[in-house]
XYZ file of C-alpha atoms in Angstrom:
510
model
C 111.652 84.181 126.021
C 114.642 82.174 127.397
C 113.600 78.813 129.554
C 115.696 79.855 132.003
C 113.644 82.756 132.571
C 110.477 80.404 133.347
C 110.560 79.342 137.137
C 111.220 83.037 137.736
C 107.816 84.543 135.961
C 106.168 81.777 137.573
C 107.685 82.694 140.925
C 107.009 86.485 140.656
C 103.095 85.348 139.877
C 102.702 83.632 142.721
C 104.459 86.215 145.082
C 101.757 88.934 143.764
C 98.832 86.334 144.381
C 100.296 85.589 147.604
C 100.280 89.480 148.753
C 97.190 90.134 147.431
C 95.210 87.580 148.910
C 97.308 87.138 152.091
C 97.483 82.765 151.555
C 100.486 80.721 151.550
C 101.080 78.440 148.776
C 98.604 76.269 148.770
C 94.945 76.341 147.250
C 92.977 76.010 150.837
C 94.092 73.033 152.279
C 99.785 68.745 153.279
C 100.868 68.944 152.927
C 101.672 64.992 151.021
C 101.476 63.577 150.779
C 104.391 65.110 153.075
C 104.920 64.979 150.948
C 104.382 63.418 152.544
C 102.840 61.852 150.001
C 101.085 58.959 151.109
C 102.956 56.507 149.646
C 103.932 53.543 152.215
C 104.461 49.848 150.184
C 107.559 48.461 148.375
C 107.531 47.790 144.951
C 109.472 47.257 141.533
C 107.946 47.447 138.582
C 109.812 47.703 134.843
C 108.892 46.975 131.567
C 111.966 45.713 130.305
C 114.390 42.696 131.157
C 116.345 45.556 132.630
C 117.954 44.078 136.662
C 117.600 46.976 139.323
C 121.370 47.035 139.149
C 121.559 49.043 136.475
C 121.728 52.495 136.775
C 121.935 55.884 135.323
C 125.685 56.175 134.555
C 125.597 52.519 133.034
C 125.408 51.801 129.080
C 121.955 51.170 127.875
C 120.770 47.830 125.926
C 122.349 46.885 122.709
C 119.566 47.744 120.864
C 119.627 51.515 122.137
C 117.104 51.426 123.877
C 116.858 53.873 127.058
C 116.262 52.634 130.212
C 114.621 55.592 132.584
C 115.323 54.772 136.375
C 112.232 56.386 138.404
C 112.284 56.115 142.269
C 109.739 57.074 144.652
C 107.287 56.470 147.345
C 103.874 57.307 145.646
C 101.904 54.112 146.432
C 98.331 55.665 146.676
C 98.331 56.553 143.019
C 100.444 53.135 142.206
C 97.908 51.893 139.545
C 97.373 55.382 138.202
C 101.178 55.080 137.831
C 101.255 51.483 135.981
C 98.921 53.031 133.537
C 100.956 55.421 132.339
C 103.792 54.192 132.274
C 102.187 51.697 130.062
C 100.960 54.666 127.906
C 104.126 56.309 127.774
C 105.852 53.492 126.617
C 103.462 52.879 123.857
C 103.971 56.754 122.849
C 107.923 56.088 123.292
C 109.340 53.092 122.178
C 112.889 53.890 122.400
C 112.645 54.450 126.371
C 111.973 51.546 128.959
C 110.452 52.513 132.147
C 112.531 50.976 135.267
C 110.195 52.249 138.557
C 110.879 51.227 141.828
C 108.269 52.018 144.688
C 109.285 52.429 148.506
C 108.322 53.614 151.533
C 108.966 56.436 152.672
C 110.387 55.486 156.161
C 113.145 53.114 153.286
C 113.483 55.814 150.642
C 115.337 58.229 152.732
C 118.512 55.744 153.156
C 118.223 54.042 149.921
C 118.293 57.001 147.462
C 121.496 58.420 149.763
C 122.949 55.007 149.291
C 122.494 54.970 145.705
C 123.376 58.734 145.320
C 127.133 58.196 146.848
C 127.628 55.185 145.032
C 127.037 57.242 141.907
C 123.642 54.557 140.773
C 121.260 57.707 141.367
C 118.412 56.853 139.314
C 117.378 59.234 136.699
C 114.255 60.840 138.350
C 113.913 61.242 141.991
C 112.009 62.574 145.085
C 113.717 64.419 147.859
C 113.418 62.530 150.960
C 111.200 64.403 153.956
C 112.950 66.514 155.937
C 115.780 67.311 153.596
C 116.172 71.071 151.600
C 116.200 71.703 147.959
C 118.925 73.788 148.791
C 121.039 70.721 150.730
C 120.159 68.431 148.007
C 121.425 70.688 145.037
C 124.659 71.229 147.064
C 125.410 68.010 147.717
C 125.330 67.684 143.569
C 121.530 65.499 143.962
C 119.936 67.712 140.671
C 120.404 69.630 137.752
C 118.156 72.204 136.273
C 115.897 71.376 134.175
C 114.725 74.519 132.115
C 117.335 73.642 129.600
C 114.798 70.499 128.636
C 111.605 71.539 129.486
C 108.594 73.832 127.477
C 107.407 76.933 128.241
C 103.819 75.231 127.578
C 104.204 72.793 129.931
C 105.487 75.649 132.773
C 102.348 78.129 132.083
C 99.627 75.399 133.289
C 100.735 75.029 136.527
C 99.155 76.770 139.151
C 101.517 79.570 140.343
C 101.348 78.951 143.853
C 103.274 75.201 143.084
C 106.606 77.471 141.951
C 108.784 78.453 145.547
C 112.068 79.373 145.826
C 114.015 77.074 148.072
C 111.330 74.274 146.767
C 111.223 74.129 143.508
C 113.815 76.232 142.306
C 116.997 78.364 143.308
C 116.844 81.626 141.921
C 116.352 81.173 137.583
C 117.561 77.256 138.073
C 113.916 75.063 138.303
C 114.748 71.782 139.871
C 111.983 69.794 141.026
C 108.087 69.594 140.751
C 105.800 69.368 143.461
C 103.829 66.361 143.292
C 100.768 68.071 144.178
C 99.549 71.115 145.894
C 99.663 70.647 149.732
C 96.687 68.781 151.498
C 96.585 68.095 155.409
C 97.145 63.829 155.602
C 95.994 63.976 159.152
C 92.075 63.529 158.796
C 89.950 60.889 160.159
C 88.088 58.035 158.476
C 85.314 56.664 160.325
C 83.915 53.282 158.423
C 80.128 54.101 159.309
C 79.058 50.161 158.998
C 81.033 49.152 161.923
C 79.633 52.645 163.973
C 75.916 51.410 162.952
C 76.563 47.972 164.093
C 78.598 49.247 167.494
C 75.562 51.131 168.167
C 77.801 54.753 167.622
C 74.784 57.110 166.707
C 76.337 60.373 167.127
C 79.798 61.581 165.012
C 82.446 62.453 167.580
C 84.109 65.441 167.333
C 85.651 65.913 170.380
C 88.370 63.987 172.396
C 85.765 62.430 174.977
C 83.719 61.924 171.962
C 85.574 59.995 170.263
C 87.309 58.133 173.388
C 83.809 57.042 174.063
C 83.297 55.871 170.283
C 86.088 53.886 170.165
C 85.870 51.932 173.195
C 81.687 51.065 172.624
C 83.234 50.050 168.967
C 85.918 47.862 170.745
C 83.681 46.212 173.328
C 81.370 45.280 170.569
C 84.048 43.985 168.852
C 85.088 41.483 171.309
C 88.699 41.588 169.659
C 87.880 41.703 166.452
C 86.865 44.851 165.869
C 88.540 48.039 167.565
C 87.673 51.657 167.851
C 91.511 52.584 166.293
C 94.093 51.551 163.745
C 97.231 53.161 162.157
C 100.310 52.680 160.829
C 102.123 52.688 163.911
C 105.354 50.606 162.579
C 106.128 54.110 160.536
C 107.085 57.066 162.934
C 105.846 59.653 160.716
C 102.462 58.696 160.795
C 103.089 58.495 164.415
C 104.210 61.879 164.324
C 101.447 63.538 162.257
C 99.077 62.069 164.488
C 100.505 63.733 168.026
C 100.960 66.691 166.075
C 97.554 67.533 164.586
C 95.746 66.709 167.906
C 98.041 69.003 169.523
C 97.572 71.692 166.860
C 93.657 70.500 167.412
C 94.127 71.372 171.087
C 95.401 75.154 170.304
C 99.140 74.691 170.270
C 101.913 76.086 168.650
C 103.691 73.113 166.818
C 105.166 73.301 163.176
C 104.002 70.426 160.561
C 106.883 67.149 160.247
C 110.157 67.722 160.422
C 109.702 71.314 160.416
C 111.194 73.699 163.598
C 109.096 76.897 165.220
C 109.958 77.574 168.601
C 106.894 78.104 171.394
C 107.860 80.488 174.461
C 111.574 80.222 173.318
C 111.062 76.146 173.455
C 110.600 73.518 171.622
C 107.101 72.940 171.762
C 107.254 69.396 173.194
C 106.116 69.281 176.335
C 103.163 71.703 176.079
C 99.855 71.748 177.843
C 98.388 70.780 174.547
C 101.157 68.172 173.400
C 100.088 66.231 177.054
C 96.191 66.493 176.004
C 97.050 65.125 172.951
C 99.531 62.013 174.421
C 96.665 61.713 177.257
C 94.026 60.943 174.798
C 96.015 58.593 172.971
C 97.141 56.925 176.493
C 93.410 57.089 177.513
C 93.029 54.890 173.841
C 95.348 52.491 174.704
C 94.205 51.772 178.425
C 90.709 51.461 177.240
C 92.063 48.520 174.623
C 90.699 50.465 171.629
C 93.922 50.419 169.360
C 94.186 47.609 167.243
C 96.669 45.668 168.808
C 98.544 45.166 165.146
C 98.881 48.925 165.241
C 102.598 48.971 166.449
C 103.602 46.428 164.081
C 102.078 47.921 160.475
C 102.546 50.400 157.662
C 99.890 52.729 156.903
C 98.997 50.620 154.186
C 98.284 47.688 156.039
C 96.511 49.859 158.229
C 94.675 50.826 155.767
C 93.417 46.883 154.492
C 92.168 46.784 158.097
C 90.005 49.553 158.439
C 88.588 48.682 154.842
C 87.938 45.122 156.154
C 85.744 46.112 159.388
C 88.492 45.452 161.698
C 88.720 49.352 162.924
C 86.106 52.299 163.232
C 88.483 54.814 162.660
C 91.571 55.595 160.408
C 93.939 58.846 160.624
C 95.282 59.207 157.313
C 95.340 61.728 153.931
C 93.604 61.711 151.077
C 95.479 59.103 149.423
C 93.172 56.262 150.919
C 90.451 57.298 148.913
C 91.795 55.919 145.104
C 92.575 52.824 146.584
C 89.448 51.991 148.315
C 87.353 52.901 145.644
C 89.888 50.537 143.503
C 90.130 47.276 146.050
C 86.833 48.212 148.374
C 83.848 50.040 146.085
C 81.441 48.830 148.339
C 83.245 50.053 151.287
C 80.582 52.215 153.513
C 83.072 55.300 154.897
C 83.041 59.169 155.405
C 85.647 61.692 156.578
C 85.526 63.627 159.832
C 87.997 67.092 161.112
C 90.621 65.994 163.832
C 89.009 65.728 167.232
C 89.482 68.877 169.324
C 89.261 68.395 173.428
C 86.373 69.215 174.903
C 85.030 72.735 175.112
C 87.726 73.791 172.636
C 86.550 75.907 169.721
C 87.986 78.304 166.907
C 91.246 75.861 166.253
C 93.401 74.581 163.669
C 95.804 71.650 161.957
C 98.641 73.006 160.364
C 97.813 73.635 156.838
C 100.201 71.392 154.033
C 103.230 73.492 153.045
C 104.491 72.999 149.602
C 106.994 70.348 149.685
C 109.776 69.867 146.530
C 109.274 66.524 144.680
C 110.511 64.764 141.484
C 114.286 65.842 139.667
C 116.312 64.810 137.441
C 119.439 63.440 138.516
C 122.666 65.643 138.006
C 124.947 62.774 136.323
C 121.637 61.175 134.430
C 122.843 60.269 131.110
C 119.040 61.527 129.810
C 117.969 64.343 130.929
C 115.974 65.056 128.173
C 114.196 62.242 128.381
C 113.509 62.340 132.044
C 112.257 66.026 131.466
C 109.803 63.919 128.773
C 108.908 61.392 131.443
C 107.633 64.494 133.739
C 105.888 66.588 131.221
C 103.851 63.598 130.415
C 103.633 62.861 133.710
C 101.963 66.116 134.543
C 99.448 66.610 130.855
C 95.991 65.719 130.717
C 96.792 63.463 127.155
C 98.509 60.872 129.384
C 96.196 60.631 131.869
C 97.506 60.557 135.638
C 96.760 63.237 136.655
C 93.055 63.260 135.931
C 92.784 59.671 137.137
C 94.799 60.893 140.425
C 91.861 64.099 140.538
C 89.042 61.906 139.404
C 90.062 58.684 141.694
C 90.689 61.124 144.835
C 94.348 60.755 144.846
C 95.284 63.689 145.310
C 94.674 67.747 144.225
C 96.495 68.689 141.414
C 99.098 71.387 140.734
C 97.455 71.643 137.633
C 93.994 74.262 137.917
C 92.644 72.549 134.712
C 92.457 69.617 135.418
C 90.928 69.967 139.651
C 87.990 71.427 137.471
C 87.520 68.859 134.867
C 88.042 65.869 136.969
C 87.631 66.666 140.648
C 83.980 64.691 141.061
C 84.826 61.875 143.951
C 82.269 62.716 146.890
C 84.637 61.524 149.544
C 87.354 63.860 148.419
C 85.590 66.495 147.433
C 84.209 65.944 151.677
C 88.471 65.619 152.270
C 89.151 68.819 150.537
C 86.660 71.269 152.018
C 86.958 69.728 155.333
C 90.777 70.700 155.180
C 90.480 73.743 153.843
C 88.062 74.386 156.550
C 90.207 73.256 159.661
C 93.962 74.081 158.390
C 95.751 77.099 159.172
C 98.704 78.343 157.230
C 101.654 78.496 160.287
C 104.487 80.255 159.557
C 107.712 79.075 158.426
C 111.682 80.219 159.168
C 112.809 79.713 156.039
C 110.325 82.604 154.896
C 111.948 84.779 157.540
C 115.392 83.599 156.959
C 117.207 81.689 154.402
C 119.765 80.866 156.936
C 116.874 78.373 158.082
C 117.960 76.477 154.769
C 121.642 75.885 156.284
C 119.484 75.442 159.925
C 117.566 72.375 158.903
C 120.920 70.618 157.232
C 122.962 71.338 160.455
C 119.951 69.979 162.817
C 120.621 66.654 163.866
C 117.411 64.199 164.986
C 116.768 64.067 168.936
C 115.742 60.444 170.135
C 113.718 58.947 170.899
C 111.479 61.265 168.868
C 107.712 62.705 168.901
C 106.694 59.333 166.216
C 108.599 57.291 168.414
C 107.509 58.765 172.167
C 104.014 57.965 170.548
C 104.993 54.584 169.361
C 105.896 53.949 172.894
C 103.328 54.988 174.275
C 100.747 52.202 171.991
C 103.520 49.628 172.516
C 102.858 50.304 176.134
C 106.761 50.837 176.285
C 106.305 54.044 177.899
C 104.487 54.667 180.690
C 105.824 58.429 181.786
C 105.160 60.273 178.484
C 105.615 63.166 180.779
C 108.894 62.896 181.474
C 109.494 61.362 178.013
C 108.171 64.676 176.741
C 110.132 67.260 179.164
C 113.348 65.398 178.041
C 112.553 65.574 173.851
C 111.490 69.362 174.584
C 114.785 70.000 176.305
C 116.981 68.588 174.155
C 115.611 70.041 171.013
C 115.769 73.127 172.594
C 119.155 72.622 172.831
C 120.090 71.046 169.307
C 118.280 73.886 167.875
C 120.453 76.802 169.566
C 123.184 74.794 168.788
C 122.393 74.592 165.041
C 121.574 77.891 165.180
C 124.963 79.433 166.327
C 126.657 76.928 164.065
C 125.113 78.617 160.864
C 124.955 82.006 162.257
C 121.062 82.342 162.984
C 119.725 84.097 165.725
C 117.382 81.869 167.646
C 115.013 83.985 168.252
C 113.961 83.882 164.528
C 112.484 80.158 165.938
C 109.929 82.204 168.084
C 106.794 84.197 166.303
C 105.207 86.147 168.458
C 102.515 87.517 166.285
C 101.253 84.385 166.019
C 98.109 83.554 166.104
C 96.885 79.859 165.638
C 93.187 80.526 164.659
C 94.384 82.618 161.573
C 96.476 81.500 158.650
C 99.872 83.166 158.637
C 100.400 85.709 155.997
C 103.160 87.896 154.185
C 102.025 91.034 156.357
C 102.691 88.962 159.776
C 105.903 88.191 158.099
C 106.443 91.713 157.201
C 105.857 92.667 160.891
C 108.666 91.064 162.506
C 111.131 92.936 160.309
């Protein structure tokens, strides 16, 4: 068998599993880390006198040694990185390990900065929001079947292979980091509910309105009912959009476009529950007032040092608590739904494309070493990810031999019990690829309408709304007549947003 031939078996085995059991590709739960991966703290790290100048194109040390240039945002599995690459190292000694760590608000303009200066590192992410399709165009990656093993291809789960995610036709191109998990769930630390006097769980907006402002007037401005990362618009985001999905709405996941009544689905009677209740949060004094100005991550120290009841993040938390905090007293709870709502959703993770290897890299066949170590069980990261509650594998084998963390075993079934697969328009239409390229960003946006409204910056979230809804509306017709897609593919009418979207709905609309 050729390699080139891999990605496509892989692909053809996951588009019978798909029909047959009528799932998208994912096991039964974010998306990522969005992707969206949860990664959210600068950092450099190499293991050689190596400056962060240097780059792929550039000669490497006299005494041939290779320097490998890995960028990327993965912060909640950063020690499960150092680790290996200490390991890998050991096993290599003729390649240095250069990794640089950033957020994922900075990575975005820094690897497009690097890219057109021709200093792309050797293995890279694609930033949120951007195709595999626009990135291989623009001359980002190069295949990588010419330096990979067929071994290393068979134990991934077939649902992690996509075309237009991980590879274009026979060319493979990037791995998913992991298979898609929602990042939109709710930590409650259950010391600071005991001491608050919080007896009852919420699980509905009034609910937990109620249990964040008893938390905050116990607190007496030390403790509050809510924290986030509300410096980073995507967490922002995420957090508008699974209440509104929570509500019953029709809203696609981040940075993602589906079309609601022929709209975009911005200024819905759903989208204004959800702003209202986050209003309501901030009139009653229960967001940390530090939320507007910190990452996720710092968000994250808070909450693990008593300052905050509750935490909306992914699944990613849970390896660095149990690193930093072991003694840290927490659960995990389903997004809030308003009150005498029932039967609803969060949009289900949708497999997101991940790590290449850089088209003018110098080594590709050692980058292709770097990832199938990355990926085996010999090396170690990706059990420690599964055992530490990092993250779920895209590797079957190893979710059963090392998946034994309580709280994210709680994560996991809790998603998989709450998200619902939505549709996509690049399923319907490839066009979509050229779509999301040609789309340019509205402002202010949903992260930063919802920024606003914490910062207390904006008062009218109505109108603040109306105007985002309209002017998408508008930037997406005219995106769609620029690349020749009808935009009426936006709209799915057989939708239905208490059951997961499947090939046959798909099918339907043909």
């Amino acid at each position: 068998m050729k390699k080139r031939n891999i990605p496509t078996l892989l692909l053809t085995a996951a588009c019978m599993l798909t029909a047959l059991t009528g799932c998208g590709a994912m096991p039964s739960t974010d998306g990522q880390k969005d992707i969206q991966s949860g990664a959210e703290q600068e950092t450099t790290a190499s293991a050689s006198d190596d400056t962060a100048s240097s780059n792929s194109a550039a000669p490497d040390s006299k005494d041939d040694k290779i320097t490998l240039r890995v960028v990327d945002w993965s912060d909640g599995s950063a020690g499960q990185r150092e680790a290996f690459h200490k390991k890998f190292m050991e096993k290599h000694p003729d390649i240095d390990i250069e990794y640089t760590m950033l957020t994922v608000d900075q990575f975005k303009n820094t690897i497009v900065t690097m890219i057109k200066s021709g200093e792309g590192p050797d293995l890279f992410p694609i930033p949120v929001g951007l195709t595999l399709h626009t990135a291989v165009a623009e001359g980002w990656y190069q295949p990588m079947n010419d330096f990979v093993t067929e071994d290393f291809a068979r134990q991934f789960d077939p649902l992690s292979f996509e075309e237009g995610v991980t590879h274009i036709g026979e060319d493979w191109y990037t791995i998913t980091e992991v298979m898609p998990t929602i990042q939109c769930l709710f930590f409650y630390n259950k010391d600071v509910l005991d001491a608050a006097g919080v007896s009852e769980i919420p699980s509905t907006y009034s609910e937990f309105r109620a249990a964040c402002k008893k938390v905050t007037d116990y607190g007496k401005g030390s403790i509050y009912g809510l924290v986030d990362g509300g410096k980073q618009t995507n967490r922002m985001d995420v957090l508008a959009r699974s209440l509104t999905a929570a509500a019953g709405g029709k809203i696609a996941a981040t940075t993602k476009v589906l079309t609601d009544n022929n709209k975009a689905p911005y200024d819905t009677k759903e989208m204004k529950q959800a702003m209202e209740l986050i209003k309501g949060l901030v009139d009653d004094g229960s967001i940390h007032p530090d939320t507007i100005n910190i990452s996720a991550p710092e968000a994250r120290e808070l909450f693990a040092h008593g300052q905050a009841a509750f935490l909306c993040q992914g699944m990613w938390c849970i390896s660095q608590w149990d690193t930093d905090y072991p003694d840290l007293n927490y659960g995990v709870i389903p997004v809030p739904v308003p009150d005498g709502v029932t039967d609803t959703y969060v949009q289900a993770g949708e497999l997101s494309p991940w790590m290449g290897i850089y088209k003018q890299s110098r080594h590709p066949k050692e980058a292709a070493e770097y990832l199938m170590a990355l990926y085996s069980e010999e090396y170690g990261y990706q059990p420690g990810c599964v055992s530490d509650g990092t993250f779920v594998s895209v590797i079957p084998s190893i979710n059963e031999a090392y998946m034994s963390n309580e709280i994210m075993k709680d994560y996991y079934t809790i998603a998989a019990e709450t998200s619902k697969i939505v549709p996509t328009i690049v399923k319907r239409d490839l066009k979509a690829n050229d779509l999301y390229a040609e789309i340019k960003d509205v402002q202010p946006g949903l992260g930063a309408i919802v920024q606003g409204v914490v910062s207390k910056s904006i008062t009218d979230y109505d109108s603040a709304l109306k105007t985002l809804a309209e002017a998408s509306t508008a930037e997406w017709k005219r995106a769609c007549e620029a690349v020749g897609m009808d935009f009426q593919e936006l709209e799915f009418p057989n939708w239905d947003v208490r059951e997961d979207y499947t090939e046959k709905d798909y099918e339907a609309l043909k």
